[in-house]
Coordinates of C-alpha atoms and ligand atoms in Angstrom, one line a residue:
M967 CA 58.4 74.2 20.0
F968 CA 61.1 76.1 20.8
I969 CA 63.3 73.9 21.7
N970 CA 62.5 71.9 19.2
R971 CA 63.0 74.2 16.3
G972 CA 65.3 73.8 12.8
D973 CA 64.3 69.8 14.3
N974 CA 61.1 69.1 13.1
G975 CA 61.5 66.8 9.9
D976 CA 59.5 69.1 7.5
E977 CA 61.8 71.5 4.9
H978 CA 63.4 73.6 7.7
D979 CA 64.7 70.8 9.2
N980 CA 68.5 72.0 10.0
N981 CA 70.0 68.8 10.2
A982 CA 71.6 68.0 6.7
A983 CA 72.5 71.1 6.3
I984 CA 74.5 71.0 9.5
T985 CA 75.6 67.7 8.7
Q986 CA 76.9 69.0 5.2
I987 CA 78.8 72.5 6.9
L988 CA 80.7 70.6 9.3
Q989 CA 82.0 68.1 7.0
L990 CA 83.1 71.5 4.7
R991 CA 84.7 72.5 7.8
A992 CA 86.5 70.1 8.3
E993 CA 87.7 69.6 4.6
R994 CA 88.3 73.1 4.4
A995 CA 90.8 72.7 7.6
K996 CA 92.5 70.0 6.1
L997 CA 93.6 71.8 3.1
L998 CA 95.0 74.9 5.0
G999 CA 97.0 72.3 7.2
Y1000 CA 95.1 72.1 10.3
K1001 CA 93.8 68.9 12.7
T1002 CA 90.7 70.3 12.8
H1003 CA 88.2 72.6 12.0
A1004 CA 88.1 74.0 16.0
H1005 CA 91.5 73.9 15.7
W1006 CA 92.0 76.5 13.0
R1007 CA 89.8 79.0 14.6
L1008 CA 91.3 78.7 17.7
E1009 CA 94.7 79.8 17.0
N1010 CA 94.2 83.5 16.6
A1011 CA 91.9 83.0 19.5
M1012 CA 93.5 83.6 23.2
A1013 CA 92.6 80.3 24.4
K1014 CA 94.9 79.1 21.4
T1015 CA 94.0 75.3 20.7
P1016 CA 90.5 73.8 21.9
E1017 CA 92.6 71.6 23.9
R1018 CA 92.9 74.5 26.4
A1019 CA 89.8 75.8 25.7
M1020 CA 88.1 72.1 26.8
E1021 CA 90.2 71.9 29.6
L1022 CA 88.1 75.9 31.5
M1023 CA 84.5 74.2 30.3
E1024 CA 85.3 70.7 31.9
A1025 CA 86.9 73.0 35.0
V1026 CA 84.0 74.4 35.3
W1027 CA 81.3 72.1 34.0
K1028 CA 81.1 69.6 36.9
P1029 CA 80.9 72.1 40.1
A1030 CA 77.7 73.7 37.8
V1031 CA 76.4 70.9 37.7
A1032 CA 76.7 70.0 41.4
R1033 CA 75.2 73.3 41.8
V1034 CA 72.0 72.4 39.7
H1035 CA 71.4 69.9 41.7
E1036 CA 71.2 71.8 44.9
E1037 CA 69.0 74.4 43.1
V1038 CA 66.7 71.4 41.9
R1039 CA 66.5 70.2 45.5
D1040 CA 65.8 73.6 46.4
M1041 CA 62.7 74.2 44.1
Q1042 CA 61.6 70.8 45.0
A1043 CA 61.4 71.5 48.5
L1044 CA 59.8 74.4 48.0
A1045 CA 57.1 72.9 44.8
D1046 CA 56.3 69.7 48.1
K1047 CA 55.9 71.8 50.9
E1048 CA 53.2 73.8 48.2
G1049 CA 51.1 70.2 47.8
A1050 CA 52.8 70.8 44.0
K1051 CA 52.6 67.2 43.3
L1052 CA 55.3 67.5 40.8
T1053 CA 58.6 66.4 39.7
I1054 CA 60.7 69.2 38.4
E1055 CA 61.3 69.0 35.1
P1056 CA 62.7 71.5 32.5
W1057 CA 59.5 73.7 32.2
D1058 CA 58.9 74.4 36.3
Y1059 CA 62.1 75.3 36.0
R1060 CA 62.3 78.7 35.2
Y1061 CA 58.5 79.0 37.4
Y1062 CA 60.1 77.7 40.6
M1063 CA 63.3 78.9 39.8
E1064 CA 61.6 82.7 40.7
K1065 CA 59.6 81.1 43.6
V1066 CA 63.3 80.2 45.8
R1067 CA 64.4 83.3 44.5
K1068 CA 61.8 85.2 46.2
A1069 CA 61.5 82.7 49.3
K1070 CA 65.9 83.0 50.2
Y1071 CA 66.6 86.0 48.7
D1072 CA 62.7 88.8 49.1
L1073 CA 64.5 90.4 46.4
D1074 CA 62.1 92.0 44.0
Q1075 CA 62.8 94.4 41.4
N1076 CA 60.5 97.1 41.8
E1077 CA 62.3 97.5 44.7
V1078 CA 65.4 98.3 43.3
K1079 CA 64.0 100.5 39.8
P1080 CA 63.3 103.6 41.7
Y1081 CA 66.7 103.9 42.7
L1082 CA 68.3 103.9 39.0
Q1083 CA 67.9 106.3 37.1
L1084 CA 69.5 106.3 33.3
D1085 CA 71.1 109.2 33.3
K1086 CA 72.1 109.1 36.9
L1087 CA 73.7 106.1 36.3
R1088 CA 76.2 107.9 32.6
E1089 CA 76.5 110.2 34.8
G1090 CA 78.4 108.0 37.4
I1091 CA 80.0 106.1 34.2
F1092 CA 81.6 109.3 33.3
W1093 CA 82.8 109.6 37.0
V1094 CA 83.7 106.0 36.5
A1095 CA 86.2 106.7 33.9
G1096 CA 87.1 110.3 34.9
E1097 CA 88.9 107.8 38.4
L1098 CA 89.8 105.0 36.0
F1099 CA 91.1 106.3 32.7
N1100 CA 91.7 110.4 33.7
F1101 CA 88.3 110.8 31.1
N1102 CA 86.3 113.8 31.1
F1103 CA 82.7 114.5 29.6
T1104 CA 81.5 117.2 27.8
Q1105 CA 78.0 117.1 25.7
V1106 CA 78.2 118.7 22.7
T1107 CA 75.9 119.3 20.2
N1108 CA 78.3 121.1 16.4
V1109 CA 78.3 117.6 15.6
P1110 CA 75.7 115.6 13.5
V1111 CA 73.3 113.0 15.0
A1112 CA 70.9 110.1 12.8
H1113 CA 68.3 111.1 15.2
P1114 CA 67.5 113.9 17.9
D1115 CA 67.1 111.7 20.6
I1116 CA 70.7 110.8 20.6
R1117 CA 73.2 113.1 22.6
V1118 CA 77.0 113.1 22.1
W1119 CA 80.1 114.2 24.7
E1120 CA 83.3 115.1 23.8
V1121 CA 86.0 113.0 25.5
T1122 CA 88.9 114.7 27.0
D1123 CA 91.9 114.1 29.4
K1124 CA 90.8 115.4 32.5
T1125 CA 94.7 116.7 32.9
T1126 CA 95.9 117.6 29.6
K1127 CA 93.1 118.1 28.2
R1128 CA 93.9 116.4 24.7
H1129 CA 91.0 115.1 22.7
I1130 CA 90.6 111.4 23.4
G1131 CA 87.3 110.7 21.0
L1132 CA 83.5 111.3 20.7
W1133 CA 80.6 109.6 22.9
Y1134 CA 77.9 109.0 21.0
F1135 CA 74.3 107.7 23.6
D1136 CA 71.1 106.3 21.4
P1137 CA 69.3 104.9 24.2
Y1138 CA 65.6 105.2 23.3
A1139 CA 63.8 102.7 21.5
R1140 CA 62.0 103.5 17.9
P1141 CA 60.6 101.6 15.0
G1142 CA 63.5 100.6 13.0
K1143 CA 65.9 100.0 15.5
R1144 CA 68.1 97.1 16.2
S1145 CA 67.3 95.8 19.5
G1146 CA 69.0 95.1 22.4
A1147 CA 72.4 97.3 23.2
W1148 CA 75.4 97.4 22.3
M1149 CA 78.5 99.7 21.1
N1150 CA 79.5 100.7 17.8
A1151 CA 82.4 102.4 16.8
Y1152 CA 81.6 104.7 13.4
R1153 CA 85.4 105.8 13.4
S1154 CA 88.2 103.7 15.0
Q1155 CA 91.3 105.0 16.1
E1156 CA 94.3 105.4 14.5
R1157 CA 97.5 107.4 13.3
V1158 CA 98.8 105.5 9.3
N1159 CA 97.7 109.0 8.3
G1160 CA 98.6 111.0 11.1
E1161 CA 96.4 111.2 13.9
V1162 CA 92.8 110.2 14.1
T1163 CA 91.1 110.0 17.4
T1164 CA 88.1 107.4 17.3
I1165 CA 83.8 108.3 17.7
V1166 CA 82.1 105.6 19.5
S1167 CA 78.3 104.7 20.1
N1168 CA 76.7 103.1 22.9
N1169 CA 73.1 101.8 22.3
A1170 CA 69.9 100.8 24.2
N1171 CA 66.2 99.9 23.9
F1172 CA 65.2 101.6 26.5
I1173 CA 61.3 103.0 26.6
K1174 CA 61.8 106.6 26.2
G1175 CA 59.8 108.8 29.7
K1176 CA 57.0 111.3 29.6
P1177 CA 58.8 114.8 29.2
G1178 CA 60.4 115.8 32.5
E1179 CA 60.6 112.4 34.4
P1180 CA 62.9 110.5 35.0
L1181 CA 63.9 106.9 33.1
L1182 CA 64.2 104.3 35.6
I1183 CA 65.8 101.2 34.2
S1184 CA 66.1 97.7 36.9
W1185 CA 70.0 96.2 38.4
D1186 CA 70.4 94.1 35.2
D1187 CA 70.3 97.0 32.7
A1188 CA 72.3 98.9 34.4
S1189 CA 74.6 96.2 34.5
T1190 CA 74.3 96.3 31.0
M1191 CA 75.0 99.9 30.2
F1192 CA 78.4 99.3 32.7
H1193 CA 78.8 96.5 29.9
E1194 CA 78.2 98.3 26.9
F1195 CA 80.0 101.3 27.8
G1196 CA 83.4 99.0 28.9
H1197 CA 83.6 98.1 25.3
A1198 CA 83.5 102.1 24.6
L1199 CA 86.3 102.5 27.1
H1200 CA 88.2 100.4 25.4
G1201 CA 87.7 101.6 21.9
L1202 CA 88.4 105.3 23.8
N1203 CA 91.4 104.2 24.9
S1204 CA 93.2 102.9 22.0
N1205 CA 96.2 104.4 21.1
V1206 CA 98.0 102.2 18.1
T1207 CA 98.6 103.0 14.7
Y1208 CA 96.4 100.5 12.5
P1209 CA 93.0 100.7 12.8
T1210 CA 92.1 97.4 11.9
L1211 CA 94.3 96.5 15.4
A1212 CA 92.2 99.2 16.9
G1213 CA 90.0 99.3 20.0
T1214 CA 87.9 96.6 20.5
A1215 CA 89.5 95.0 17.2
V1216 CA 90.8 91.9 19.3
A1217 CA 90.5 88.4 19.6
R1218 CA 86.8 86.7 19.9
D1219 CA 87.5 84.9 23.2
Y1220 CA 89.0 88.7 24.5
V1221 CA 86.4 91.3 23.3
E1222 CA 84.2 90.5 26.4
F1223 CA 86.9 90.9 28.5
P1224 CA 86.7 94.5 29.1
S1225 CA 82.9 94.8 28.8
Q1226 CA 82.9 92.4 31.2
L1227 CA 85.0 93.7 33.8
M1228 CA 83.7 97.0 33.9
E1229 CA 80.2 95.4 34.8
H1230 CA 82.2 95.6 38.8
W1231 CA 82.0 99.0 39.2
L1232 CA 78.5 99.3 39.4
S1233 CA 78.1 98.3 42.3
T1234 CA 81.1 100.0 44.1
P1235 CA 80.0 101.7 47.8
E1236 CA 81.2 105.0 45.1
V1237 CA 79.6 104.8 43.1
L1238 CA 76.3 104.0 44.4
Q1239 CA 76.2 106.4 47.2
R1240 CA 77.3 109.3 44.3
F1241 CA 74.7 107.8 41.7
A1242 CA 72.0 105.4 42.9
L1243 CA 69.4 108.1 44.0
H1244 CA 66.0 107.6 44.5
Y1245 CA 64.0 110.0 42.0
Q1246 CA 61.8 111.6 44.3
T1247 CA 63.7 111.4 47.8
G1248 CA 67.1 112.1 46.5
K1249 CA 68.3 109.6 48.9
P1250 CA 70.5 106.3 47.6
I1251 CA 69.9 103.2 47.8
P1252 CA 70.4 102.0 51.4
Q1253 CA 72.7 99.4 52.4
T1254 CA 70.6 96.7 52.7
L1255 CA 68.8 96.5 49.2
V1256 CA 72.5 96.3 48.2
D1257 CA 73.6 94.0 50.4
R1258 CA 70.4 92.4 49.4
I1259 CA 71.5 92.3 45.5
N1260 CA 75.0 91.5 46.2
R1261 CA 73.8 87.5 48.8
S1262 CA 71.0 86.8 45.4
S1263 CA 74.4 87.4 42.8
T1264 CA 75.1 84.2 42.6
F1265 CA 71.3 83.1 43.1
N1266 CA 71.0 80.1 39.7
Q1267 CA 74.6 80.4 39.0
G1268 CA 74.2 76.9 38.3
F1269 CA 71.2 76.6 36.1
A1270 CA 73.3 80.1 33.7
T1271 CA 76.3 78.3 34.0
V1272 CA 74.7 74.4 32.4
E1273 CA 72.5 75.6 30.3
Y1274 CA 75.4 78.1 27.9
L1275 CA 78.2 75.8 29.1
S1276 CA 76.2 72.2 27.8
A1277 CA 75.8 74.5 24.0
A1278 CA 80.3 75.4 23.7
L1279 CA 81.0 71.6 24.9
V1280 CA 78.7 70.6 22.0
D1281 CA 79.8 73.4 19.9
M1282 CA 83.7 72.7 20.8
K1283 CA 83.1 68.5 20.8
L1284 CA 81.3 69.0 17.1
H1285 CA 84.2 70.8 15.8
L1286 CA 86.6 68.3 16.9
A1287 CA 84.7 65.6 15.9
G1288 CA 86.0 66.1 12.0
D1289 CA 85.0 64.6 9.0
Q1290 CA 83.4 62.2 10.1
K1291 CA 79.3 61.9 9.0
I1292 CA 77.8 63.5 11.8
D1293 CA 73.8 63.7 12.7
P1294 CA 73.1 66.3 14.8
D1295 CA 70.3 65.2 17.0
Q1296 CA 72.7 61.9 17.8
F1297 CA 76.1 63.7 18.4
E1298 CA 74.3 65.7 20.8
R1299 CA 72.5 62.8 22.6
D1300 CA 75.6 61.0 22.9
T1301 CA 77.7 63.6 24.4
L1302 CA 75.0 65.7 26.9
K1303 CA 74.3 61.7 28.0
E1304 CA 78.7 61.7 28.2
L1305 CA 78.6 65.0 29.9
G1306 CA 76.5 63.6 32.8
M1307 CA 73.5 66.6 31.3
P1308 CA 71.1 67.8 34.3
K1309 CA 67.2 66.2 33.0
E1310 CA 66.0 69.6 34.3
I1311 CA 68.1 71.6 31.8
V1312 CA 67.9 72.3 28.0
M1313 CA 70.8 73.8 26.2
R1314 CA 70.3 76.9 25.6
H1315 CA 70.9 77.1 22.2
R1316 CA 70.4 73.1 20.7
T1317 CA 72.8 72.6 17.7
P1318 CA 69.7 72.9 14.6
H1319 CA 69.2 76.2 15.4
F1320 CA 72.8 77.5 16.9
L1321 CA 73.0 80.6 15.2
H1322 CA 76.2 81.7 17.0
V1323 CA 78.0 78.7 15.3
F1324 CA 75.9 77.9 12.6
G1325 CA 74.5 81.6 11.2
S1326 CA 78.6 81.8 10.0
D1327 CA 82.1 80.6 11.0
G1328 CA 81.5 83.2 13.7
Y1329 CA 81.1 81.9 16.4
S1330 CA 82.2 78.2 15.5
A1331 CA 84.1 76.7 18.2
G1332 CA 83.6 79.1 19.7
Y1333 CA 81.4 79.9 22.1
Y1334 CA 83.3 78.9 24.6
S1335 CA 84.6 82.5 24.8
Y1336 CA 81.8 84.0 26.9
L1337 CA 83.8 82.2 29.8
W1338 CA 87.2 82.5 28.6
S1339 CA 86.5 85.9 28.6
D1340 CA 85.0 86.0 32.8
V1341 CA 87.6 83.7 33.7
L1342 CA 89.9 87.2 32.6
T1343 CA 87.3 89.6 34.0
A1344 CA 86.5 88.0 37.3
D1345 CA 90.1 87.2 37.6
A1346 CA 91.6 90.8 36.7
F1347 CA 89.1 92.3 39.2
G1348 CA 90.3 90.6 41.7
A1349 CA 93.9 93.3 40.9
F1350 CA 92.1 95.5 42.4
V1351 CA 90.4 94.0 45.9
E1352 CA 93.8 92.8 46.0
G1353 CA 95.5 96.5 45.2
K1354 CA 93.8 99.8 47.2
G1355 CA 90.2 98.8 45.8
P1356 CA 88.2 99.7 42.3
Y1357 CA 89.5 102.8 42.3
D1358 CA 93.4 101.9 43.0
K1359 CA 95.0 105.1 40.6
A1360 CA 98.0 102.2 40.4
V1361 CA 96.3 98.8 38.8
A1362 CA 94.2 101.7 36.6
E1363 CA 96.7 102.8 34.8
R1364 CA 98.5 98.8 34.5
L1365 CA 94.6 98.4 33.0
R1366 CA 95.2 100.8 31.1
K1367 CA 98.4 100.5 30.0
N1368 CA 98.3 96.4 29.1
I1369 CA 94.6 96.1 28.5
F1370 CA 92.4 99.2 27.1
S1371 CA 94.9 100.8 25.0
V1372 CA 96.8 98.1 22.9
G1373 CA 94.0 96.2 20.7
N1374 CA 95.1 93.5 18.3
T1375 CA 99.0 94.7 18.9
I1376 CA 100.0 92.5 21.5
D1377 CA 99.3 88.6 22.4
P1378 CA 96.0 88.4 24.4
A1379 CA 98.0 86.3 27.0
E1380 CA 100.7 88.7 27.4
A1381 CA 99.4 91.8 27.7
Y1382 CA 97.4 90.2 30.4
R1383 CA 100.7 88.8 32.0
G1384 CA 101.2 92.4 31.7
F1385 CA 98.7 93.9 33.8
R1386 CA 98.2 90.9 36.5
G1387 CA 102.2 89.6 36.6
R1388 CA 101.0 86.3 36.4
D1389 CA 98.5 84.2 34.0
P1390 CA 94.4 84.4 35.1
K1391 CA 93.5 81.5 36.9
V1392 CA 90.1 80.4 37.1
D1393 CA 89.0 80.4 41.5
A1394 CA 87.6 84.5 41.0
L1395 CA 85.5 82.8 38.2
M1396 CA 84.0 79.7 41.2
K1397 CA 83.2 81.8 43.8
K1398 CA 81.8 84.8 41.5
R1399 CA 79.3 82.0 40.9
G1400 CA 79.1 80.6 43.9
F1401 CA 80.5 77.6 42.3
G1402 CA 82.5 74.7 45.3
P1403 CA 83.0 75.2 49.1
S1404 CA 80.8 78.1 50.7
Ligands
ZN1320 ZN1 79.9 92.9 24.9

């Protein structure tokens, strides 16, 4: 039922609407002087052309599919051993995947959680921002908040004491609040008519603990916290004239790069030793447990990549197919067959309910952006690894100067070269996801 949403031939069927949207988009692109909707949408992205985006997707697709076949073999072996008498099908994947995870890595989230206290990790991200960007955080209570649970910190430069902005933290779920975790800017940095500093907010939906009890979160949630804080740092570091070009107002295939990059600092020993402390004993998370977390980080990346990438490829191909009358179902089937889609996986978003792509122009011909940003992320962290490590001041300064402070005032490809000294390479991403020779 879930995968057939919008595709049931009833009054909620979206196929005809999609055919029409695709035709209108193609027509508009032609009127504007572009070959296809994809060419129009990509012009202001870092990739610049659909061909370059396709090139990246195709480079990652093959090794990801190869990894899926290995994952399926592991699951099948386990099912056989248990005498399950079945062949792995899409509906078996998640169930057997968890069994393999337990068997291979013996990693249980409940073992990790006692070390991840929300407020300790918040101190951790402050400390990282201090090391990388020389920021200092002081809690303030003299500013308005939308709800008593929201806390605010003033951000200043550690050395010059200059005021940089305000950081709001709104971590708890409550009725009427949007789900998930996100960052938003209440005010952008600018200096059109004098200096205006930014006000950014990190928001999440943790269930508030009992008074006096620490709130424990999962490793994934901790990682998300670093991610969203990365968006906030992108805003706080902004140093431009015009608000429309400030902070995170950058190309769609570039905006997740600073935030994804920040995720890397969670697992640095400096953060874990100081801030991942057991809520009862106060002892830091044991290295053996960290090793197990790290080892399991490439687990199931075949599934995650193929599930995502098949949707991204179909999105791009639909918008390259131009003004021919497209039958979405048929197009999806043909494209997946041509790609060699593993039969054990279904696209993360099938065409009839692909909200990113058809809810608005937003991510149309742009679902590849997440992969593009992740290539930059993996390659950029390499600059620290090749240097003196995650807290290398010289690399951090290049990061601030070329990436975090410039908003959309320079071409992202040029900005990246300024930081890295060369164009991004895909190798680091392949390694991060555990693809290729192991
Ligand atoms: Zn993000």
